[in-house]
Short mmCIF file of C-alpha atoms and ligand atoms in Angstrom, two decimals:
data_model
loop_
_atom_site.label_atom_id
_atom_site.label_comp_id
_atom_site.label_asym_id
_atom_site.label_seq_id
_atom_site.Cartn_x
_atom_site.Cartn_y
_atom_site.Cartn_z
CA UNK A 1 -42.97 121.08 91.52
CA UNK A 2 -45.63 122.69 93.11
CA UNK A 3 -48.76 120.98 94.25
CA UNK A 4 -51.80 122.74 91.96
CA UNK A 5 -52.44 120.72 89.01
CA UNK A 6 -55.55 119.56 86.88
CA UNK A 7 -55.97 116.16 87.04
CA UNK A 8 -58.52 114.35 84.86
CA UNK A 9 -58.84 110.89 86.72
CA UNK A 10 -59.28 112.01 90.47
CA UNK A 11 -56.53 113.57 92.15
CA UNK A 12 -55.27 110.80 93.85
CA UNK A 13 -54.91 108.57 91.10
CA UNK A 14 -54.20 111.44 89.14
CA UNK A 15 -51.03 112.45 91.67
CA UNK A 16 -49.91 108.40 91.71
CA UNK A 17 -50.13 107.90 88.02
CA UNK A 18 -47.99 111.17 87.24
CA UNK A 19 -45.50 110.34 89.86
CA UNK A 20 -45.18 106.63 88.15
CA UNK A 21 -44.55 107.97 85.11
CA UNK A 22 -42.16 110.71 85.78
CA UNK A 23 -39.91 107.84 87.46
CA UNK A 24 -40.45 105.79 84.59
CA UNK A 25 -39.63 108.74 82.25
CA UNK A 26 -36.48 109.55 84.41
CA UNK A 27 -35.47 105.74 84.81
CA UNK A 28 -35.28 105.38 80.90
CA UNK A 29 -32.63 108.16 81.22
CA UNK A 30 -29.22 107.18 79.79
CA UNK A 31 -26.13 106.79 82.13
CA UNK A 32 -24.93 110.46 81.35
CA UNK A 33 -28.81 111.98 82.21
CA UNK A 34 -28.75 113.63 78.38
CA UNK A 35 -30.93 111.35 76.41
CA UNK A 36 -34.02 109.26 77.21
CA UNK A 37 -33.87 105.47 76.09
CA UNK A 38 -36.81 104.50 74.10
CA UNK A 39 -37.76 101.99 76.20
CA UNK A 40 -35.24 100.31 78.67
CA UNK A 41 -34.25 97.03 77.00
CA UNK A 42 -36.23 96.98 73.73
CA UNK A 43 -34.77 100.30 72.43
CA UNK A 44 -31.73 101.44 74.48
CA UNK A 45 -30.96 104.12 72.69
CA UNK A 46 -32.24 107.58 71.69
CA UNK A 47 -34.55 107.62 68.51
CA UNK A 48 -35.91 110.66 66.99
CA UNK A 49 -39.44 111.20 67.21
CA UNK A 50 -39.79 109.63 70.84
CA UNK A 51 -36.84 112.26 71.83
CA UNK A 52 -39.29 115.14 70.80
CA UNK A 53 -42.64 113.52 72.47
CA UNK A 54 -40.43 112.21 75.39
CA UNK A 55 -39.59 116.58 75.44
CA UNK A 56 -43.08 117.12 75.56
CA UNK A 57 -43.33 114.71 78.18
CA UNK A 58 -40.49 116.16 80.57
CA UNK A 59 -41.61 119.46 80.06
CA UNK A 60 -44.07 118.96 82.51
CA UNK A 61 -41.68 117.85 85.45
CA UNK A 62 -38.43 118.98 84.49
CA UNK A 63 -37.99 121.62 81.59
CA UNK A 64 -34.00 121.89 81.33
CA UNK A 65 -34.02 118.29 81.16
CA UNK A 66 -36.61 118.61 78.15
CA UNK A 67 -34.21 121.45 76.27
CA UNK A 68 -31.00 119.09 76.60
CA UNK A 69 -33.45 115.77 75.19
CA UNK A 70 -33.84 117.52 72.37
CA UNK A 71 -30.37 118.90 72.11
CA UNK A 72 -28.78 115.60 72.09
CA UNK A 73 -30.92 114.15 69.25
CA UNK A 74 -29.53 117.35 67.26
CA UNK A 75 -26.43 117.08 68.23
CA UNK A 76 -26.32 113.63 65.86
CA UNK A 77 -28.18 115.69 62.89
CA UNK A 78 -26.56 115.21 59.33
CA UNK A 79 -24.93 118.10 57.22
CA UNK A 80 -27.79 117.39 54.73
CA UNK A 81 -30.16 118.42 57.49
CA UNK A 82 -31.29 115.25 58.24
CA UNK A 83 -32.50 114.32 61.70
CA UNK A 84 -31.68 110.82 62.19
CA UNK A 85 -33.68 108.25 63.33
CA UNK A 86 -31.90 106.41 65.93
CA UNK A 87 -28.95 108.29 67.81
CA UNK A 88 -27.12 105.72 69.56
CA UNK A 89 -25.17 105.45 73.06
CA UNK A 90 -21.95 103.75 72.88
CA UNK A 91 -22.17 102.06 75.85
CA UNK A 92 -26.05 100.67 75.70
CA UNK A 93 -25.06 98.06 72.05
CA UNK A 94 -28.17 96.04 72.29
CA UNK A 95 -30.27 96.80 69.18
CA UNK A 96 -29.96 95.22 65.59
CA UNK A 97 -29.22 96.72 63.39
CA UNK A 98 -26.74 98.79 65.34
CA UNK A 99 -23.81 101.60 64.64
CA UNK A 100 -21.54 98.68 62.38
CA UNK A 101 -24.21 97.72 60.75
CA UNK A 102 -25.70 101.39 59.67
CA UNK A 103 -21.79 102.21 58.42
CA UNK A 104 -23.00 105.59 57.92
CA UNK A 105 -19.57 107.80 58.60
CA UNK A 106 -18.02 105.42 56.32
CA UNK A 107 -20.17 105.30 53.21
CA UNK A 108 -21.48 109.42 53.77
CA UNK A 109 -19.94 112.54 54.41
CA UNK A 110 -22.86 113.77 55.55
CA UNK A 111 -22.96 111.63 58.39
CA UNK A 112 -22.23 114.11 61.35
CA UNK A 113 -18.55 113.49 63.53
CA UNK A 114 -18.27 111.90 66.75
CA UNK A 115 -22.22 111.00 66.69
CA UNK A 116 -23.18 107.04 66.13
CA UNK A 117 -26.40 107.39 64.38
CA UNK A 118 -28.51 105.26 61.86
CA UNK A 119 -29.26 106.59 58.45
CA UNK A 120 -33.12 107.37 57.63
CA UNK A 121 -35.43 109.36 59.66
CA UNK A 122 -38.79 109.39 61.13
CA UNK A 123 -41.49 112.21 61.19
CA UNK A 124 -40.63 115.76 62.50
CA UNK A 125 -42.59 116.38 65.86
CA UNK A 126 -39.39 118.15 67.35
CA UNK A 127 -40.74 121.67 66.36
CA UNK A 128 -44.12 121.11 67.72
CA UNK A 129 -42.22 120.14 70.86
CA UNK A 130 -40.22 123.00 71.07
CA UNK A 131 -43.45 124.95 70.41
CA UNK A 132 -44.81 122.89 74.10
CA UNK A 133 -41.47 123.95 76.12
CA UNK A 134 -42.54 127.25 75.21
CA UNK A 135 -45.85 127.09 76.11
CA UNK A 136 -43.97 125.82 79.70
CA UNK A 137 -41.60 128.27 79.86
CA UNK A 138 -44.00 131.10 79.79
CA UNK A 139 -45.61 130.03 82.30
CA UNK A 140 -43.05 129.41 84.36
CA UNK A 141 -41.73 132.79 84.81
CA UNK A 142 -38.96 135.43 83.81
CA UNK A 143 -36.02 133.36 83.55
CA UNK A 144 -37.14 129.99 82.26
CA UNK A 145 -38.67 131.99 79.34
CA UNK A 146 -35.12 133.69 79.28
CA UNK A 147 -33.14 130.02 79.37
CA UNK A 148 -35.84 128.84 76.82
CA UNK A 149 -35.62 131.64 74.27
CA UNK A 150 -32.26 131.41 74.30
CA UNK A 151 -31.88 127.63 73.82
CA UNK A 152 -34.63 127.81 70.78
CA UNK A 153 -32.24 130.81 68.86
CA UNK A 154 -29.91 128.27 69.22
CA UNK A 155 -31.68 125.58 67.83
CA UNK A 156 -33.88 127.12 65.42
CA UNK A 157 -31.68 127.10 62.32
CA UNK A 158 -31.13 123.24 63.06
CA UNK A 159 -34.87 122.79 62.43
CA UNK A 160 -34.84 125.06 59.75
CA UNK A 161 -32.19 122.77 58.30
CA UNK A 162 -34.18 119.74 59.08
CA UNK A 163 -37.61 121.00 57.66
CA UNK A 164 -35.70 121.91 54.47
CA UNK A 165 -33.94 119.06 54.08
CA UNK A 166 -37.79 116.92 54.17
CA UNK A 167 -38.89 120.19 51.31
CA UNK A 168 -36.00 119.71 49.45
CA UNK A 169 -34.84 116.01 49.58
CA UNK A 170 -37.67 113.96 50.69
CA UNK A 171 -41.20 115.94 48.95
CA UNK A 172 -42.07 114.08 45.96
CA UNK A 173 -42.75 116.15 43.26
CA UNK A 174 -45.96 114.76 41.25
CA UNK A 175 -48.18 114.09 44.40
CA UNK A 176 -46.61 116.65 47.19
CA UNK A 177 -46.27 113.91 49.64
CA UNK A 178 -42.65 113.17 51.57
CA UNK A 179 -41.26 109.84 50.34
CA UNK A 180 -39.92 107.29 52.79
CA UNK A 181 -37.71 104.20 51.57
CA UNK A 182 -38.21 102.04 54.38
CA UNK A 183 -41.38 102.02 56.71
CA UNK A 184 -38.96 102.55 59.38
CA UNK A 185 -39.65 105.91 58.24
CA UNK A 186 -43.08 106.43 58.74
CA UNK A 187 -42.73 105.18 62.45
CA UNK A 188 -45.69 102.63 61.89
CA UNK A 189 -43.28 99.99 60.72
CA UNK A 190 -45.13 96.92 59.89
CA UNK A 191 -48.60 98.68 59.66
CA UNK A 192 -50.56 97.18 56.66
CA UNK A 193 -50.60 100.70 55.34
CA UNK A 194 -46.79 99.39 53.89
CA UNK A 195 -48.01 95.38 53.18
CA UNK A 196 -48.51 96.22 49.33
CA UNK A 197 -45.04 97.96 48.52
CA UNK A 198 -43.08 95.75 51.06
CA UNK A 199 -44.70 92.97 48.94
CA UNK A 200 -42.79 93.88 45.97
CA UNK A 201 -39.50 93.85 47.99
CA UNK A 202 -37.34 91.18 46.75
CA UNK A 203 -34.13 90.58 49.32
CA UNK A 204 -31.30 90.30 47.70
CA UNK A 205 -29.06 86.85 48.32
CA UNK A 206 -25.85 88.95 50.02
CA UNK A 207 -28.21 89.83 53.27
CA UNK A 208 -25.53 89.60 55.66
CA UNK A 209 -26.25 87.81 58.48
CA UNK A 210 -28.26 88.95 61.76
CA UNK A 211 -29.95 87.54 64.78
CA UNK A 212 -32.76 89.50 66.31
CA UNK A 213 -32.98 90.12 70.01
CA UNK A 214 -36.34 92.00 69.65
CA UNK A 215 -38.40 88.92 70.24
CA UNK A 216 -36.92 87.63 73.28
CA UNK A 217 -37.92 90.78 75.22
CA UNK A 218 -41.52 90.93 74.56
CA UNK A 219 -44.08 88.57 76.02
CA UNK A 220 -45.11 87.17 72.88
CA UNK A 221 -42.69 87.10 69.36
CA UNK A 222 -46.20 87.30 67.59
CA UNK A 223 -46.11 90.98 69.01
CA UNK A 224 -42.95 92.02 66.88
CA UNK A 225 -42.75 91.63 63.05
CA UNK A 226 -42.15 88.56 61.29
CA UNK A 227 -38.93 87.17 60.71
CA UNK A 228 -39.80 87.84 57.13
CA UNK A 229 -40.51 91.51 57.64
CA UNK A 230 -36.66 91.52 59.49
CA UNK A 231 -35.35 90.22 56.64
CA UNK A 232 -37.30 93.25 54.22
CA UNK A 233 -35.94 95.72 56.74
CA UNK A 234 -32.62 94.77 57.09
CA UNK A 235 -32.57 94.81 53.32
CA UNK A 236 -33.92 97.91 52.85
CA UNK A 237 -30.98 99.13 55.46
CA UNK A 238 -28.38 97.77 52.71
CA UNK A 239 -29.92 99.01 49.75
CA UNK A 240 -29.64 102.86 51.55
CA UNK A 241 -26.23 102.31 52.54
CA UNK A 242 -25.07 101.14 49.31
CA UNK A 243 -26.41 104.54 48.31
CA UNK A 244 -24.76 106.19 50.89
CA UNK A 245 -27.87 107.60 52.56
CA UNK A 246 -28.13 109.38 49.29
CA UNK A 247 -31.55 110.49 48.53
CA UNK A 248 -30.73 111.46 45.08
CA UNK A 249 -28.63 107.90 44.46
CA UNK A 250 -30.98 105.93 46.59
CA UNK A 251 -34.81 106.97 44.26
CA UNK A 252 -33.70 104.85 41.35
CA UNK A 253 -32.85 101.82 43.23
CA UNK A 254 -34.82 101.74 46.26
CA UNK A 255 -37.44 98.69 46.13
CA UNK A 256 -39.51 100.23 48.49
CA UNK A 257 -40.97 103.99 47.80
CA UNK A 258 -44.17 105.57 49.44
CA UNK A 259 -45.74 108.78 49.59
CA UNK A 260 -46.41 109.12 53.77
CA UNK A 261 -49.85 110.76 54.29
CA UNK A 262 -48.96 111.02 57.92
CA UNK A 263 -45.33 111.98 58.04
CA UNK A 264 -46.74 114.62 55.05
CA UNK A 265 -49.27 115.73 58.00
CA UNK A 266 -46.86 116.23 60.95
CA UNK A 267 -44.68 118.11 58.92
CA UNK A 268 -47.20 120.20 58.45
CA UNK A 269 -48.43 121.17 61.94
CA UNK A 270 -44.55 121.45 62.45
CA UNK A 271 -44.09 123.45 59.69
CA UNK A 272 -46.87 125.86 61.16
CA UNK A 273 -45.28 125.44 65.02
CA UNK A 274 -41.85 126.78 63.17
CA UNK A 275 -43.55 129.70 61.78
CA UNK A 276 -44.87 130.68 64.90
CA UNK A 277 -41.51 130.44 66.83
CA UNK A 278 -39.78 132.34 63.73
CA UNK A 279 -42.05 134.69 64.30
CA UNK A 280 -41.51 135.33 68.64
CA UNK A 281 -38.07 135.30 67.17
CA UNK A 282 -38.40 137.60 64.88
CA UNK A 283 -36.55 135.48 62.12
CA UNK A 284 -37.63 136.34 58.49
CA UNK A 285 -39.05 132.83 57.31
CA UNK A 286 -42.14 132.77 59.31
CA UNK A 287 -43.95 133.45 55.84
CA UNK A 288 -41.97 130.72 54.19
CA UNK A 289 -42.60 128.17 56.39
CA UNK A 290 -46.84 128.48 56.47
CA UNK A 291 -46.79 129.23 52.31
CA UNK A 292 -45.17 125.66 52.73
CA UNK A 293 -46.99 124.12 55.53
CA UNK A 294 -50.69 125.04 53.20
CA UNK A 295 -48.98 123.40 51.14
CA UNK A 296 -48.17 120.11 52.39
CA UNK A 297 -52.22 120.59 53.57
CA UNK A 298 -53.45 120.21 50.86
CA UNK A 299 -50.94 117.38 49.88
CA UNK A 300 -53.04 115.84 52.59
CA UNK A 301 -56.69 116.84 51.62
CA UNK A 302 -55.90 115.34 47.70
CA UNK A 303 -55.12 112.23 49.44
CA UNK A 304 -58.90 111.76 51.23
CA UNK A 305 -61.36 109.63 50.44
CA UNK A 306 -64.79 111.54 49.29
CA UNK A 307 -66.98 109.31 51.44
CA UNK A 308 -64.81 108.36 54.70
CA UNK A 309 -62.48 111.63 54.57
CA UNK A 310 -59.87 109.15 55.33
CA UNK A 311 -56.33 109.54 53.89
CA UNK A 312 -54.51 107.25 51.56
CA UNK A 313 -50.58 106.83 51.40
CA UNK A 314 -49.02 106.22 47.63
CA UNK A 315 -46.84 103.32 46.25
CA UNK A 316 -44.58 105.56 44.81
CA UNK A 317 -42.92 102.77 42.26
CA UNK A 318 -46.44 102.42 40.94
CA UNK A 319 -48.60 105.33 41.34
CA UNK A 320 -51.28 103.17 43.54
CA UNK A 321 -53.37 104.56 46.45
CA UNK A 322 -52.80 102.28 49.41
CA UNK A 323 -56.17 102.76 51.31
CA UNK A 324 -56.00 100.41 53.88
CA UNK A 325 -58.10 101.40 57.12
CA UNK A 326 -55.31 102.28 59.48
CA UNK A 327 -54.52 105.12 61.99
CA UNK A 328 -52.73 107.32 59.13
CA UNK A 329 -56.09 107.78 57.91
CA UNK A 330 -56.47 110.28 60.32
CA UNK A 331 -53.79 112.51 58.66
CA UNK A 332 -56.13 115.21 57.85
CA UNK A 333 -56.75 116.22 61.26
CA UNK A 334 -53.06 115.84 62.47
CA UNK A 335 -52.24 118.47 59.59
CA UNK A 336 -54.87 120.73 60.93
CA UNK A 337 -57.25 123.26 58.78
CA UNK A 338 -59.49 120.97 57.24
CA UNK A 339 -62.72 122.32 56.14
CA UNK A 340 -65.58 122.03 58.99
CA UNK A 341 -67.37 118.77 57.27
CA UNK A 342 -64.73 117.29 56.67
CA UNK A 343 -63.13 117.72 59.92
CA UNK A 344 -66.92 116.69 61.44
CA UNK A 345 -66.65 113.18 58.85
CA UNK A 346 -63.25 112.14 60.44
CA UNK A 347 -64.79 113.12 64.07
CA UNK A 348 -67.28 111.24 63.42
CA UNK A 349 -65.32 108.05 62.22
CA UNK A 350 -62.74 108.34 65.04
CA UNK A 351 -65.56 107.81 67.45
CA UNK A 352 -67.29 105.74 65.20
CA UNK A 353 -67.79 101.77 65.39
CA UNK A 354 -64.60 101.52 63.04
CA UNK A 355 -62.64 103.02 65.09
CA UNK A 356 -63.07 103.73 68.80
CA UNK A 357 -66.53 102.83 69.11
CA UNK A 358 -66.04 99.27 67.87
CA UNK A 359 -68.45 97.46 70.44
CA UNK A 360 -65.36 94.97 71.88
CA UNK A 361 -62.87 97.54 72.45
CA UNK A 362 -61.98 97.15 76.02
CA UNK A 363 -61.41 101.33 76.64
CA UNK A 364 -63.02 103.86 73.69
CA UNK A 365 -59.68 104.48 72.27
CA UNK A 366 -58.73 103.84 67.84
CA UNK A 367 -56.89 101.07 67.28
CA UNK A 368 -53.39 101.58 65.34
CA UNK A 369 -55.34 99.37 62.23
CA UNK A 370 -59.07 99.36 62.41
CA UNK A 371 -60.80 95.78 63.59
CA UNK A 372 -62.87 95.80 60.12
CA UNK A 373 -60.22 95.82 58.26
CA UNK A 374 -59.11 92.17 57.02
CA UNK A 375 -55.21 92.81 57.96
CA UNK A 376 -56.43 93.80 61.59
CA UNK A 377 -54.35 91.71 64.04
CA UNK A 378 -54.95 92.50 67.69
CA UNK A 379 -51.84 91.66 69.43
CA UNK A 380 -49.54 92.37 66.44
CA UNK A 381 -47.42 95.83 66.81
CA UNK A 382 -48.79 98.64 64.71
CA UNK A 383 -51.35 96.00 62.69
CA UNK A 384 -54.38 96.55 65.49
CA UNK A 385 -53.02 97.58 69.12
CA UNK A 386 -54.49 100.78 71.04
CA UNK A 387 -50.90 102.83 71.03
CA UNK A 388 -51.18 105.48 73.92
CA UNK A 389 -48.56 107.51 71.69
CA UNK A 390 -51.03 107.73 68.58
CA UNK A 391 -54.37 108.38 70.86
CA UNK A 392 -51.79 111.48 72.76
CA UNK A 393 -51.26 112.73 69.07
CA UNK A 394 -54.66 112.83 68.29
CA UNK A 395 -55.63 114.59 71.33
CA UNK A 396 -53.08 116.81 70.69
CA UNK A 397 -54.89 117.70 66.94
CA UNK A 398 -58.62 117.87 68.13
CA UNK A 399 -57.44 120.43 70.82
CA UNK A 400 -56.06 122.52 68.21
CA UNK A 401 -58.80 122.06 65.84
CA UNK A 402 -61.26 123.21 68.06
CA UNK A 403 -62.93 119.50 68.71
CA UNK A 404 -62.72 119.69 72.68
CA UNK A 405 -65.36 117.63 73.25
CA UNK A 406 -63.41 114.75 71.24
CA UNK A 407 -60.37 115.58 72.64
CA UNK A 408 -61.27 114.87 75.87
CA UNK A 409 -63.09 111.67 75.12
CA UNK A 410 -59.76 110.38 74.20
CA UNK A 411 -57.84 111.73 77.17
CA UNK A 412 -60.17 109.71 79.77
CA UNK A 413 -59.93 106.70 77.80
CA UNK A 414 -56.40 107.01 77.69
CA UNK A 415 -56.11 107.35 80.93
CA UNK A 416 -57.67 105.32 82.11
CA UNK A 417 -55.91 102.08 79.61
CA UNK A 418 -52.62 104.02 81.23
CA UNK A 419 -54.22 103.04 85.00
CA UNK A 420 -52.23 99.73 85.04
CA UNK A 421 -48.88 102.01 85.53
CA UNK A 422 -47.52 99.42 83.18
CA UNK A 423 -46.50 102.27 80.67
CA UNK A 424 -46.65 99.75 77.74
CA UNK A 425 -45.97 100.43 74.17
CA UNK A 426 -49.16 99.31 72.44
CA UNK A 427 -52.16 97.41 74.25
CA UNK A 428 -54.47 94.54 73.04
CA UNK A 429 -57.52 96.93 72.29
CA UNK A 430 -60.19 94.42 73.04
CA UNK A 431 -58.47 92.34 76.55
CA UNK A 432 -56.30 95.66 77.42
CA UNK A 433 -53.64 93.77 77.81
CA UNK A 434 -50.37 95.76 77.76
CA UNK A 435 -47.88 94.48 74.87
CA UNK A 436 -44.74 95.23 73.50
CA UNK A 437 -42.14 96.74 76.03
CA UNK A 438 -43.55 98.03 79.08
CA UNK A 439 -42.07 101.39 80.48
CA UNK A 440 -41.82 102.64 77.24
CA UNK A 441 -40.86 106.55 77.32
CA UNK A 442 -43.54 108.04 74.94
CA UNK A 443 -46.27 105.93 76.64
CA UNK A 444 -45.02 107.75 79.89
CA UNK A 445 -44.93 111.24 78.43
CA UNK A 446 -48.52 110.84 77.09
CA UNK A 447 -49.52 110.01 80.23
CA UNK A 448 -47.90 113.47 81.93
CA UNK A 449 -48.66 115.49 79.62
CA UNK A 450 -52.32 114.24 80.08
CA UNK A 451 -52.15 115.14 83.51
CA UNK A 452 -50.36 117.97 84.47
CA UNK A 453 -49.67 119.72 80.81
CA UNK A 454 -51.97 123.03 81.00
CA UNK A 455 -49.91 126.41 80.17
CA UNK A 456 -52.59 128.18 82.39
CA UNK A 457 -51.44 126.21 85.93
CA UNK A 458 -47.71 126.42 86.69
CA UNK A 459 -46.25 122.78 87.32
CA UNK A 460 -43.11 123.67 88.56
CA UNK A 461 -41.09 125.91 90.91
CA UNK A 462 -39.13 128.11 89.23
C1 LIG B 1 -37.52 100.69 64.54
C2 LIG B 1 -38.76 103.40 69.34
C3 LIG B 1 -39.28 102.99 67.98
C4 LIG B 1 -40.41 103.91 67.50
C5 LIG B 1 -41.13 103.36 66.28
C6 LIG B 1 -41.57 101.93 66.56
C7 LIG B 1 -40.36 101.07 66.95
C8 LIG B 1 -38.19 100.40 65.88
C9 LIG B 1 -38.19 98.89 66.12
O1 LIG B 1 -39.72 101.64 68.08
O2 LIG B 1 -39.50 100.97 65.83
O3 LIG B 1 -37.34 102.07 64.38
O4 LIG B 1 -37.09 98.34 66.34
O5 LIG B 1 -39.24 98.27 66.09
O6 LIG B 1 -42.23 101.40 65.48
O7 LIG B 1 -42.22 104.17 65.96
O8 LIG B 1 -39.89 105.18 67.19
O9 LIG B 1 -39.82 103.52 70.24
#
């Protein structure tokens, strides 16, 4: 690594808070240095769209080590295209539900050989990520952009094979919006954006038995789900393996169907991020893949409300909006080319006393649910907590939409929650308190890509 880098919280701090979190990032590594744990206890295993911002994250420090994170999550990828959402390591165990439990090479033949995995997914941020290594790359000389371009031929036609599974398998066809049967999917697991359709999920009486372990490794149980969510989740589990991960089998059964504004939204700007690298590739589909990406855009801009701008998700079993005031209302921006006002409206809001100019947040930063909304709950996992993941995401969006000023609002504020070197994966947004796991990997990666991400500076020795 070499020593020049732009650091946006004073160099010292700047050079102690990078170094924290690279050893943090590297310490979450698993025991044969190919994958990066979630977190280290909470989530010992690899799951899918940490493994492409934890990419984005090692970019910065150690870009080989980025190209093989990303190559072991695809190396569990289904023959449907499917990316799935947790890869596991045989010899972490330690998460329920685990392999046994998923059954997935017994019930599918799609379930890839030789690869534990579970059987949903979560939103596709790998090809954005692979976009960031090549931002890296270039500016890291002749033969990392060699190694690079070499490694995305290779893995380009898995993401094409991912991005058309989510067009082909997952896009509902009356609203345009990718379905998820389990809010597993949408990453935001027991955000009140999902209270109305898990409502309506009725477990059935042959649940088999579980015990969590979750609980015991936080600070707080109230900082997990409820035991009642569990039991919706785990249910939702059986219900898609009775299906056999089976999109087509699984639509007329499944108890719980939405339309994801956000997932809709990433696959967008990934959509657009494939385009580009088909086109440095000079791979045919470039065309394709933006035709499809306006498309899912304006999936997006149906879903907005006139007067916030904020987007809705859909109960897909009953055609209802579901416009609680949560994160995922910022959709529109994460999908990118929204007309000026209403790109200046969500602005506007995201900085606004909603969000993260409520007058008690401890640092300026949008909580995951926003604290006028009835089913706020500070402390409670993706139902109010600041998560440094979310905040990196948006930063990520305003940069590319031209909002600079915004974007780097956000980036002091989240440094500055990330001062604590605690690395945790959501914080109380009104004590600061870090909750959930601590040293989680995408809290880290935020953090570094923060601080020494800029394509202009080289950040390591070649
Ligand atoms: C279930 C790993 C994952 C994140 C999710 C987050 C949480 C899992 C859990 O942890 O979900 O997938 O057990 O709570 O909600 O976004 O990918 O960090």
């Amino acid at each position: 690594m070499t020593a020049q880098r732009r650091h946006r919280c004073g160099k010292e701090v700047g050079v102690r808070l990078a170094a924290r979190a690279a050893y943090v990032l590297r310490s979450n590594s698993n025991s044969a240095d190919t994958a990066t744990k979630a977190s280290p206890e909470l989530y010992p295993h690899q799951w899918s769209w940490d493994a492409a911002f934890n990419a984005i994250g090692l970019a910065s420090v150690d870009l080989p080590r980025a190209r093989t994170e990303l190559d072991s999550l695809f190396a569990g990828q289904w023959l449907s295209g499917m990316v799935p959402h947790i890869v596991f390591d045989p010899s972490a165990g330690g998460y329920i539900p685990g392999p046994d439990r998923w059954a997935c090479a017994r019930v599918s033949p799609d379930a890839p050989a030789g690869v534990l995995t579970s059987g949903i997914c979560q939103p596709p941020v790998h090809a954005i990520a692979v976009a960031r290594l090549w931002e890296h790359a270039e500016a890291l000389g002749p033969d990392e952009r060699v190694r690079t371009l070499v490694w995305i031929r290779a893995l380009y036609p898995k993401l094409l094979a991912w991005h058309d599974y989510l067009a082909q398998q997952r896009r509902h066809r009356e609203t345009g919006l990718i379905e998820i049967f389990h809010g597993w999917e949408s990453g935001t697991d027991n955000s009140p954006r999902w209270d109305i359709p898990y409502s309506r999920v009725q477990v059935g009486d042959d649940l088999p038995p579980y015990v969590r372990r979750d609980t015991g490794l936080v600070a707080e149980p109230s900082q997990r789900p409820t035991d009642e969510d569990y039991d919706r989740y785990l249910w939702l589990v059986e219900e898609a393996k009775r299906a056999g991960y089976d999109t087509a089998r699984l639509r007329p059964t499944a108890s719980f169907r939405a339309g994801d504004v956000l997932f809709t939204a990433i696959f967008a700007s990934a959509d657009e991020s494939l385009a580009r690298i088909a086109d440095d590739l000079g791979e045919p589909q470039a065309a394709v893949l933006r035709g499809r990406a306006a498309q899912s855009r304006g999936t997006v801009l149906r879903c907005c409300d006139p007067e916030t701008g904020l987007a809705a998700d859909v109960d897909l079993r009953t055609g209802e909006w579901l416009r609680t005031e949560t994160i995922a209302g910022f959709a529109p921006l994460v999908a990118g080319g929204a007309p000026p006002h209403l790109r200046h409206r969500l602005v506007e809001q995201l900085l606004g006393p909603r969000w993260a100019g409520h007058p008690r947040l401890r640092w300026p930063l949008p909580p995951s649910t926003s604290p006028f909304s009835p089913a706020f709950d500070r402390r409670s996992y993706w139902r109010g907590p600041v998560w440094p993941v979310m905040t990196w995401l948006l930063t990520l969006a305003l940069r590319r939409e031209g909002e600079i000023a915004a974007a780097e609002k956000l980036t002091a504020a989240g440094l500055d929650q990330l001062g604590d070197g605690t690395f945790a994966e959501y914080y109380d947004p009104f004590s600061g308190e870090p909750c959930g796991s601590l040293c989680q990997s995408w809290t880290a990666s935020a953090a570094l890509d923060w601080l020494l991400a800029d394509p202009d500076v080289p950040v390591q020795a070649e």
